[in-house]
Each structure stands twice: as structure tokens, then as C-alpha cells.
PDB file of C-alpha atoms in Angstrom:
ATOM      1  CA  MET A   1     100.150 134.512 115.108  1.00 45.00           C
ATOM      2  CA  ASP A   2     100.924 131.772 112.582  1.00 61.00           C
ATOM      3  CA  THR A   3      98.858 128.631 111.975  1.00 58.00           C
ATOM      4  CA  MET A   4     101.032 126.384 114.143  1.00 58.00           C
ATOM      5  CA  ALA A   5     100.992 128.735 117.143  1.00 64.00           C
ATOM      6  CA  SER A   6      97.226 129.217 116.820  1.00 70.00           C
ATOM      7  CA  VAL A   7      96.568 125.465 116.809  1.00 65.00           C
ATOM      8  CA  MET A   8      98.787 124.859 119.851  1.00 66.00           C
ATOM      9  CA  ALA A   9      97.252 127.736 121.825  1.00 72.00           C
ATOM     10  CA  PHE A  10      93.719 126.553 121.028  1.00 72.00           C
ATOM     11  CA  LEU A  11      94.607 122.932 121.823  1.00 72.00           C
ATOM     12  CA  GLN A  12      95.785 123.879 125.309  1.00 70.00           C
ATOM     13  CA  SER A  13      92.476 125.640 125.988  1.00 72.00           C
ATOM     14  CA  LEU A  14      90.354 122.566 125.238  1.00 70.00           C
ATOM     15  CA  GLN A  15      89.420 119.455 127.193  1.00 72.00           C
ATOM     16  CA  GLY A  16      88.370 115.898 126.368  1.00 77.00           C
ATOM     17  CA  LEU A  17      86.811 115.054 123.010  1.00 86.00           C
ATOM     18  CA  SER A  18      87.246 118.542 121.579  1.00 86.00           C
ATOM     19  CA  ALA A  19      91.008 118.360 122.245  1.00 85.00           C
ATOM     20  CA  TYR A  20      91.264 114.970 120.541  1.00 91.00           C
ATOM     21  CA  GLY A  21      89.198 116.273 117.620  1.00 91.00           C
ATOM     22  CA  LEU A  22      91.425 119.309 117.124  1.00 87.00           C
ATOM     23  CA  LEU A  23      94.553 117.171 117.338  1.00 89.00           C
ATOM     24  CA  PHE A  24      93.261 114.771 114.696  1.00 94.00           C
ATOM     25  CA  GLY A  25      92.130 117.634 112.461  1.00 91.00           C
ATOM     26  CA  ALA A  26      95.455 119.469 112.734  1.00 89.00           C
ATOM     27  CA  LEU A  27      97.492 116.354 111.959  1.00 91.00           C
ATOM     28  CA  ALA A  28      95.253 115.390 109.034  1.00 91.00           C
ATOM     29  CA  ALA A  29      95.356 118.966 107.711  1.00 89.00           C
ATOM     30  CA  SER A  30      99.134 118.750 107.341  1.00 83.00           C
ATOM     31  CA  GLY A  31      98.425 116.276 104.525  1.00 81.00           C
ATOM     32  CA  PHE A  32      96.755 119.153 102.647  1.00 79.00           C
ATOM     33  CA  GLY A  33      99.899 121.286 102.957  1.00 72.00           C
ATOM     34  CA  LEU A  34      99.025 123.358 106.040  1.00 77.00           C
ATOM     35  CA  PRO A  35     102.211 124.608 107.765  1.00 77.00           C
ATOM     36  CA  ILE A  36     101.929 122.399 110.839  1.00 79.00           C
ATOM     37  CA  ASN A  37     104.985 120.860 112.494  1.00 81.00           C
ATOM     38  CA  GLU A  38     103.506 117.554 113.625  1.00 85.00           C
ATOM     39  CA  ASP A  39     106.522 116.688 115.819  1.00 83.00           C
ATOM     40  CA  ILE A  40     106.162 119.816 117.958  1.00 82.00           C
ATOM     41  CA  LEU A  41     102.364 119.456 117.982  1.00 86.00           C
ATOM     42  CA  LEU A  42     102.684 115.902 119.286  1.00 88.00           C
ATOM     43  CA  LEU A  43     105.141 117.014 121.983  1.00 84.00           C
ATOM     44  CA  VAL A  44     102.641 119.615 123.189  1.00 84.00           C
ATOM     45  CA  ALA A  45      99.783 117.094 123.088  1.00 87.00           C
ATOM     46  CA  ALA A  46     101.849 114.596 125.078  1.00 87.00           C
ATOM     47  CA  ALA A  47     102.610 117.292 127.659  1.00 84.00           C
ATOM     48  CA  LEU A  48      98.884 117.974 128.010  1.00 84.00           C
ATOM     49  CA  THR A  49      98.440 114.440 129.389  1.00 86.00           C
ATOM     50  CA  LEU A  50     100.324 115.726 132.448  1.00 83.00           C
ATOM     51  CA  ARG A  51      97.525 118.246 132.982  1.00 80.00           C
ATOM     52  CA  GLY A  52      94.696 115.762 132.436  1.00 81.00           C
ATOM     53  CA  VAL A  53      93.575 117.429 129.192  1.00 82.00           C
ATOM     54  CA  MET A  54      94.047 114.096 127.363  1.00 87.00           C
ATOM     55  CA  GLU A  55      94.895 110.540 128.354  1.00 91.00           C
ATOM     56  CA  PRO A  56      97.949 108.715 126.932  1.00 92.00           C
ATOM     57  CA  VAL A  57      96.281 105.722 125.255  1.00 94.00           C
ATOM     58  CA  PRO A  58      93.448 107.666 123.534  1.00 94.00           C
ATOM     59  CA  LEU A  59      96.021 110.287 122.515  1.00 94.00           C
ATOM     60  CA  ILE A  60      98.204 107.630 120.879  1.00 95.00           C
ATOM     61  CA  ALA A  61      95.175 106.156 119.073  1.00 96.00           C
ATOM     62  CA  VAL A  62      93.937 109.527 117.788  1.00 95.00           C
ATOM     63  CA  ALA A  63      97.433 110.671 116.808  1.00 95.00           C
ATOM     64  CA  TRP A  64      98.050 107.375 114.980  1.00 96.00           C
ATOM     65  CA  CYS A  65      94.904 107.889 112.913  1.00 96.00           C
ATOM     66  CA  GLY A  66      95.793 111.529 112.250  1.00 95.00           C
ATOM     67  CA  LEU A  67      99.341 110.754 111.144  1.00 94.00           C
ATOM     68  CA  LEU A  68      98.259 107.962 108.821  1.00 95.00           C
ATOM     69  CA  THR A  69      95.540 110.178 107.346  1.00 95.00           C
ATOM     70  CA  ALA A  70      98.053 112.939 106.594  1.00 93.00           C
ATOM     71  CA  ASP A  71     100.652 110.551 105.190  1.00 93.00           C
ATOM     72  CA  ALA A  72      98.046 108.739 103.084  1.00 94.00           C
ATOM     73  CA  LEU A  73      96.904 112.065 101.595  1.00 92.00           C
ATOM     74  CA  VAL A  74     100.444 113.025 100.585  1.00 89.00           C
ATOM     75  CA  PHE A  75     101.024 109.490  99.271  1.00 91.00           C
ATOM     76  CA  HIS A  76      97.765 109.735  97.307  1.00 91.00           C
ATOM     77  CA  TRP A  77      98.780 113.054  95.686  1.00 86.00           C
ATOM     78  CA  GLY A  78     101.971 111.383  94.511  1.00 83.00           C
ATOM     79  CA  HIS A  79     100.121 108.241  93.409  1.00 83.00           C
ATOM     80  CA  ARG A  80      97.418 110.151  91.548  1.00 83.00           C
ATOM     81  CA  PHE A  81      99.322 113.078  90.042  1.00 77.00           C
ATOM     82  CA  GLY A  82     103.030 112.257  90.426  1.00 69.00           C
ATOM     83  CA  ALA A  83     105.589 114.285  88.483  1.00 63.00           C
ATOM     84  CA  PRO A  84     103.013 116.312  86.421  1.00 65.00           C
ATOM     85  CA  LEU A  85     101.923 118.035  89.641  1.00 61.00           C
ATOM     86  CA  LEU A  86     105.467 119.342  90.069  1.00 58.00           C
ATOM     87  CA  ARG A  87     105.316 121.248  86.785  1.00 59.00           C
ATOM     88  CA  HIS A  88     103.540 124.042  88.643  1.00 57.00           C
ATOM     89  CA  ARG A  89     105.943 126.745  89.762  1.00 56.00           C
ATOM     90  CA  ALA A  90     104.879 126.701  93.428  1.00 53.00           C
ATOM     91  CA  ALA A  91     105.271 122.928  93.635  1.00 53.00           C
ATOM     92  CA  GLN A  92     108.726 123.076  92.022  1.00 55.00           C
ATOM     93  CA  ARG A  93     109.924 125.397  94.789  1.00 59.00           C
ATOM     94  CA  MET A  94     108.870 122.872  97.435  1.00 58.00           C
ATOM     95  CA  LEU A  95     110.077 119.740  95.651  1.00 61.00           C
ATOM     96  CA  PRO A  96     112.268 120.241  92.558  1.00 63.00           C
ATOM     97  CA  ALA A  97     112.099 117.500  89.937  1.00 64.00           C
ATOM     98  CA  THR A  98     115.762 116.600  90.497  1.00 69.00           C
ATOM     99  CA  ARG A  99     115.150 116.048  94.210  1.00 66.00           C
ATOM    100  CA  LEU A 100     112.082 113.924  93.473  1.00 67.00           C
ATOM    101  CA  ALA A 101     114.110 111.776  91.065  1.00 70.00           C
ATOM    102  CA  ALA A 102     116.822 111.244  93.697  1.00 71.00           C
ATOM    103  CA  MET A 103     114.243 110.222  96.295  1.00 69.00           C
ATOM    104  CA  GLN A 104     112.555 107.865  93.839  1.00 71.00           C
ATOM    105  CA  GLU A 105     115.902 106.188  93.194  1.00 76.00           C
ATOM    106  CA  ARG A 106     116.424 105.651  96.918  1.00 71.00           C
ATOM    107  CA  MET A 107     112.915 104.245  97.222  1.00 74.00           C
ATOM    108  CA  ARG A 108     113.578 101.793  94.388  1.00 75.00           C
ATOM    109  CA  ARG A 109     116.813 100.686  96.030  1.00 75.00           C
ATOM    110  CA  TRP A 110     115.420 100.273  99.544  1.00 73.00           C
ATOM    111  CA  GLY A 111     111.965  98.975  98.636  1.00 74.00           C
ATOM    112  CA  PRO A 112     108.741  99.499 100.604  1.00 76.00           C
ATOM    113  CA  ALA A 113     110.622  99.286 103.923  1.00 78.00           C
ATOM    114  CA  SER A 114     111.915 102.809 103.189  1.00 81.00           C
ATOM    115  CA  ILE A 115     108.424 104.041 104.129  1.00 86.00           C
ATOM    116  CA  PHE A 116     109.142 102.894 107.693  1.00 87.00           C
ATOM    117  CA  ALA A 117     112.315 105.009 107.813  1.00 83.00           C
ATOM    118  CA  ALA A 118     110.525 108.034 106.302  1.00 83.00           C
ATOM    119  CA  ARG A 119     108.359 108.431 109.425  1.00 86.00           C
ATOM    120  CA  PHE A 120     111.498 109.224 111.429  1.00 82.00           C
ATOM    121  CA  MET A 121     112.805 111.870 109.020  1.00 78.00           C
ATOM    122  CA  PRO A 122     111.433 115.293 110.059  1.00 74.00           C
ATOM    123  CA  GLY A 123     111.571 117.817 107.265  1.00 72.00           C
ATOM    124  CA  MET A 124     111.811 115.121 104.586  1.00 76.00           C
ATOM    125  CA  ARG A 125     108.926 112.765 105.277  1.00 82.00           C
ATOM    126  CA  THR A 126     106.370 114.684 103.185  1.00 81.00           C
ATOM    127  CA  ALA A 127     108.614 114.629 100.110  1.00 79.00           C
ATOM    128  CA  LEU A 128     109.465 110.966 100.708  1.00 81.00           C
ATOM    129  CA  PHE A 129     105.814 109.933 100.977  1.00 85.00           C
ATOM    130  CA  PHE A 130     105.057 111.877  97.794  1.00 82.00           C
ATOM    131  CA  ALA A 131     107.956 110.142  96.050  1.00 81.00           C
ATOM    132  CA  ALA A 132     106.743 106.741  97.265  1.00 83.00           C
ATOM    133  CA  GLY A 133     103.270 107.452  95.915  1.00 84.00           C
ATOM    134  CA  SER A 134     104.622 108.613  92.554  1.00 80.00           C
ATOM    135  CA  LEU A 135     106.318 105.213  92.179  1.00 81.00           C
ATOM    136  CA  LYS A 136     102.869 103.570  92.423  1.00 84.00           C
ATOM    137  CA  ILE A 137     103.862 101.637  95.527  1.00 84.00           C
ATOM    138  CA  PRO A 138     100.695  99.822  96.703  1.00 88.00           C
ATOM    139  CA  TYR A 139      98.688 101.599  99.373  1.00 90.00           C
ATOM    140  CA  ARG A 140      98.882  98.538 101.620  1.00 91.00           C
ATOM    141  CA  HIS A 141     102.637  99.026 101.947  1.00 90.00           C
ATOM    142  CA  LEU A 142     102.070 102.557 103.201  1.00 91.00           C
ATOM    143  CA  PHE A 143      99.615 101.452 105.875  1.00 92.00           C
ATOM    144  CA  VAL A 144     101.745  98.478 106.967  1.00 92.00           C
ATOM    145  CA  PHE A 145     105.137 100.197 107.182  1.00 91.00           C
ATOM    146  CA  ASP A 146     104.026 103.717 108.116  1.00 93.00           C
ATOM    147  CA  GLY A 147     101.494 102.338 110.588  1.00 93.00           C
ATOM    148  CA  ALA A 148     104.166 100.182 112.225  1.00 92.00           C
ATOM    149  CA  ALA A 149     106.571 103.129 112.436  1.00 91.00           C
ATOM    150  CA  ALA A 150     103.908 105.315 114.053  1.00 93.00           C
ATOM    151  CA  LEU A 151     103.213 102.560 116.598  1.00 92.00           C
ATOM    152  CA  VAL A 152     106.889 102.760 117.565  1.00 90.00           C
ATOM    153  CA  GLU A 153     107.148 106.555 117.504  1.00 89.00           C
ATOM    154  CA  LEU A 154     104.010 107.594 119.372  1.00 92.00           C
ATOM    155  CA  PRO A 155     104.300 105.538 122.592  1.00 91.00           C
ATOM    156  CA  LEU A 156     107.975 106.513 122.880  1.00 88.00           C
ATOM    157  CA  LEU A 157     107.108 110.183 122.459  1.00 86.00           C
ATOM    158  CA  VAL A 158     104.070 110.259 124.762  1.00 88.00           C
ATOM    159  CA  TYR A 159     105.539 108.219 127.591  1.00 87.00           C
ATOM    160  CA  GLY A 160     108.926 109.871 127.160  1.00 83.00           C
ATOM    161  CA  VAL A 161     107.337 113.277 127.803  1.00 82.00           C
ATOM    162  CA  ARG A 162     105.441 111.872 130.780  1.00 82.00           C
ATOM    163  CA  TYR A 163     108.684 110.430 132.147  1.00 80.00           C
ATOM    164  CA  VAL A 164     110.534 113.762 132.084  1.00 76.00           C
ATOM    165  CA  GLY A 165     107.476 115.463 133.568  1.00 68.00           C
ATOM    166  CA  GLY A 166     107.902 119.178 134.140  1.00 57.00           C
ATOM    167  CA  ARG A 167     111.053 119.292 131.995  1.00 59.00           C
ATOM    168  CA  TRP A 168     109.054 118.751 128.788  1.00 52.00           C
ATOM    169  CA  GLN A 169     109.137 122.494 127.989  1.00 58.00           C
ATOM    170  CA  ASP A 170     112.942 122.413 128.019  1.00 59.00           C
ATOM    171  CA  ILE A 171     112.845 119.533 125.536  1.00 56.00           C
ATOM    172  CA  LEU A 172     110.404 121.410 123.292  1.00 55.00           C
ATOM    173  CA  ASP A 173     112.626 124.505 123.373  1.00 59.00           C
ATOM    174  CA  SER A 174     115.638 122.360 122.458  1.00 54.00           C
ATOM    175  CA  VAL A 175     113.785 120.705 119.571  1.00 52.00           C
ATOM    176  CA  GLN A 176     112.762 124.097 118.182  1.00 51.00           C
ATOM    177  CA  ARG A 177     116.264 125.551 118.658  1.00 53.00           C
ATOM    178  CA  PHE A 178     118.276 122.646 117.288  1.00 47.00           C
ATOM    179  CA  GLN A 179     115.877 121.218 114.710  1.00 48.00           C
ATOM    180  CA  ALA A 180     118.339 122.002 111.893  1.00 48.00           C
ATOM    181  CA  VAL A 181     120.862 119.718 113.633  1.00 49.00           C
ATOM    182  CA  LEU A 182     118.386 117.085 114.790  1.00 47.00           C
ATOM    183  CA  ILE A 183     116.953 116.462 111.326  1.00 47.00           C
ATOM    184  CA  PRO A 184     120.263 115.347 109.742  1.00 52.00           C
ATOM    185  CA  ALA A 185     121.083 113.312 112.876  1.00 53.00           C
ATOM    186  CA  VAL A 186     117.749 111.483 112.784  1.00 49.00           C
ATOM    187  CA  LEU A 187     118.098 110.996 109.027  1.00 47.00           C
ATOM    188  CA  LEU A 188     121.580 109.481 109.460  1.00 52.00           C
ATOM    189  CA  LEU A 189     120.387 107.173 112.249  1.00 55.00           C
ATOM    190  CA  ALA A 190     117.313 106.001 110.308  1.00 52.00           C
ATOM    191  CA  THR A 191     119.315 105.478 107.118  1.00 53.00           C
ATOM    192  CA  SER A 192     121.971 103.498 108.975  1.00 58.00           C
ATOM    193  CA  ALA A 193     119.352 101.301 110.648  1.00 56.00           C
ATOM    194  CA  LEU A 194     117.617 100.646 107.331  1.00 54.00           C
ATOM    195  CA  GLY A 195     120.928  99.876 105.610  1.00 57.00           C
ATOM    196  CA  LEU A 196     121.826  97.380 108.343  1.00 58.00           C
ATOM    197  CA  TYR A 197     118.394  95.776 108.048  1.00 55.00           C
ATOM    198  CA  LEU A 198     118.724  95.375 104.260  1.00 54.00           C
ATOM    199  CA  TRP A 199     122.306  94.095 104.561  1.00 60.00           C
ATOM    200  CA  ARG A 200     121.212  91.390 106.982  1.00 60.00           C
ATOM    201  CA  ARG A 201     118.451  90.301 104.595  1.00 57.00           C
ATOM    202  CA  GLN A 202     120.848  89.768 101.691  1.00 58.00           C
ATOM    203  CA  PRO A 203     121.483  86.066 100.933  1.00 58.00           C
ATOM    204  CA  ARG A 204     124.875  84.871 102.045  1.00 54.00           C
ATOM    205  CA  ALA A 205     127.121  82.798  99.778  1.00 52.00           C
ATOM    206  CA  PRO A 206     127.557  79.270 101.146  1.00 52.00           C
ATOM    207  CA  ARG A 207     130.864  78.626 102.821  1.00 50.00           C
ATOM    208  CA  GLN A 208     133.244  76.392 100.927  1.00 48.00           C
TER     209      GLN A 208
END
């Protein structure tokens, strides 16, 4: 059984504070490179509120802290070590230097608000947070924009699962089956929203 499956199985066997503690630990551990899919983990945790294992508001609070801890760790590795860390062969396989340079260019073009969009990009967010850190973007921008994005994402996820009730397992199966399609779709949606936001902020030439 892999790490992700072990965490989810153990999480479903717990109750109360121990469940919250494991959830926080698993989310934070993803910032150290553990193979944990935080989106699927959060779906399972949200479904456990239907069984009374956790409550929605404490779950959102704990998950928010766990997500920001993980993202801050990845951001810190980029801030502290940056490109030199990628000279190691294992790191180059995960994030080639050419891909890092392309992400850095996008970050420069979009500014700190790109951190907000990164939270909604499964499969890319770790590399994007590393790229943001390597550009020496101030830590306060990470906490402001990533924290705001998580405050949007988590209530929608938790209460969305509670709304569909017993059909949450079907949603989880669909996410796992179609994740290769969902990731580009979410990326396109987030990029389009960010582009529209930046376009609207551009100064307009006065009408003659």
C-alpha cells in the first residue's frame, strides 16, 4: 500500500483531534516532498464530516493551516536554494531548469497575484510555488495570496461534498479517473481568470 492510501485508510479509522492532527501532518508533509495528493486527501476528509469524524469549520481551519505550511515550505526551498538545488539529478527529473525558467517568466509577467492562481493548479502548484520562491518574492505575498485562495477553495470543497452527500465517492472516483483531463481544464480556467483580472487593472487611455 502506498503512502497516500495508507494515510487515507488511517484517517478514516480516527476520530476527533487525532483525525485533525493526521490531516494537518499529512498536508504539511507534502511540503517535504511526500507523495500525497492533497486534493484527494481533502475530498476524503470532507466526506468524513458526513460521518461525524470531523466537523466542517474545524476541518477548514486545520486544512488551511496545513496547506499554507506545505506551500510555505516549498516556497522556502525555492527562496533559500533556488536554481542551485535543481543541479542535483533527482531534482532535475522533477523540475527541469528550462521548465523553471518558463515558470519564472510567467511569474514575472503576472506578479504576486499568480500565487493565487497557483493554488487552483493541481499537478503544477508545487513547481509554481518553488518558482515563486526562487524569484525572491516576499513571504508576505505568499501568505496573502495563497491564504486567500485557500479560503476560497476549502469552503467550496467541504460544503460541496456535504451537499452531494452519499455521491461523494462517485466524485472522488471521477477525480482519480479524469485527473489528467481536469488538470489542464483547471489550469486554463485559472489562467483565463487571472488574465482577465490583469487586463481590467491596466490603465485605459483617455477618450479623445
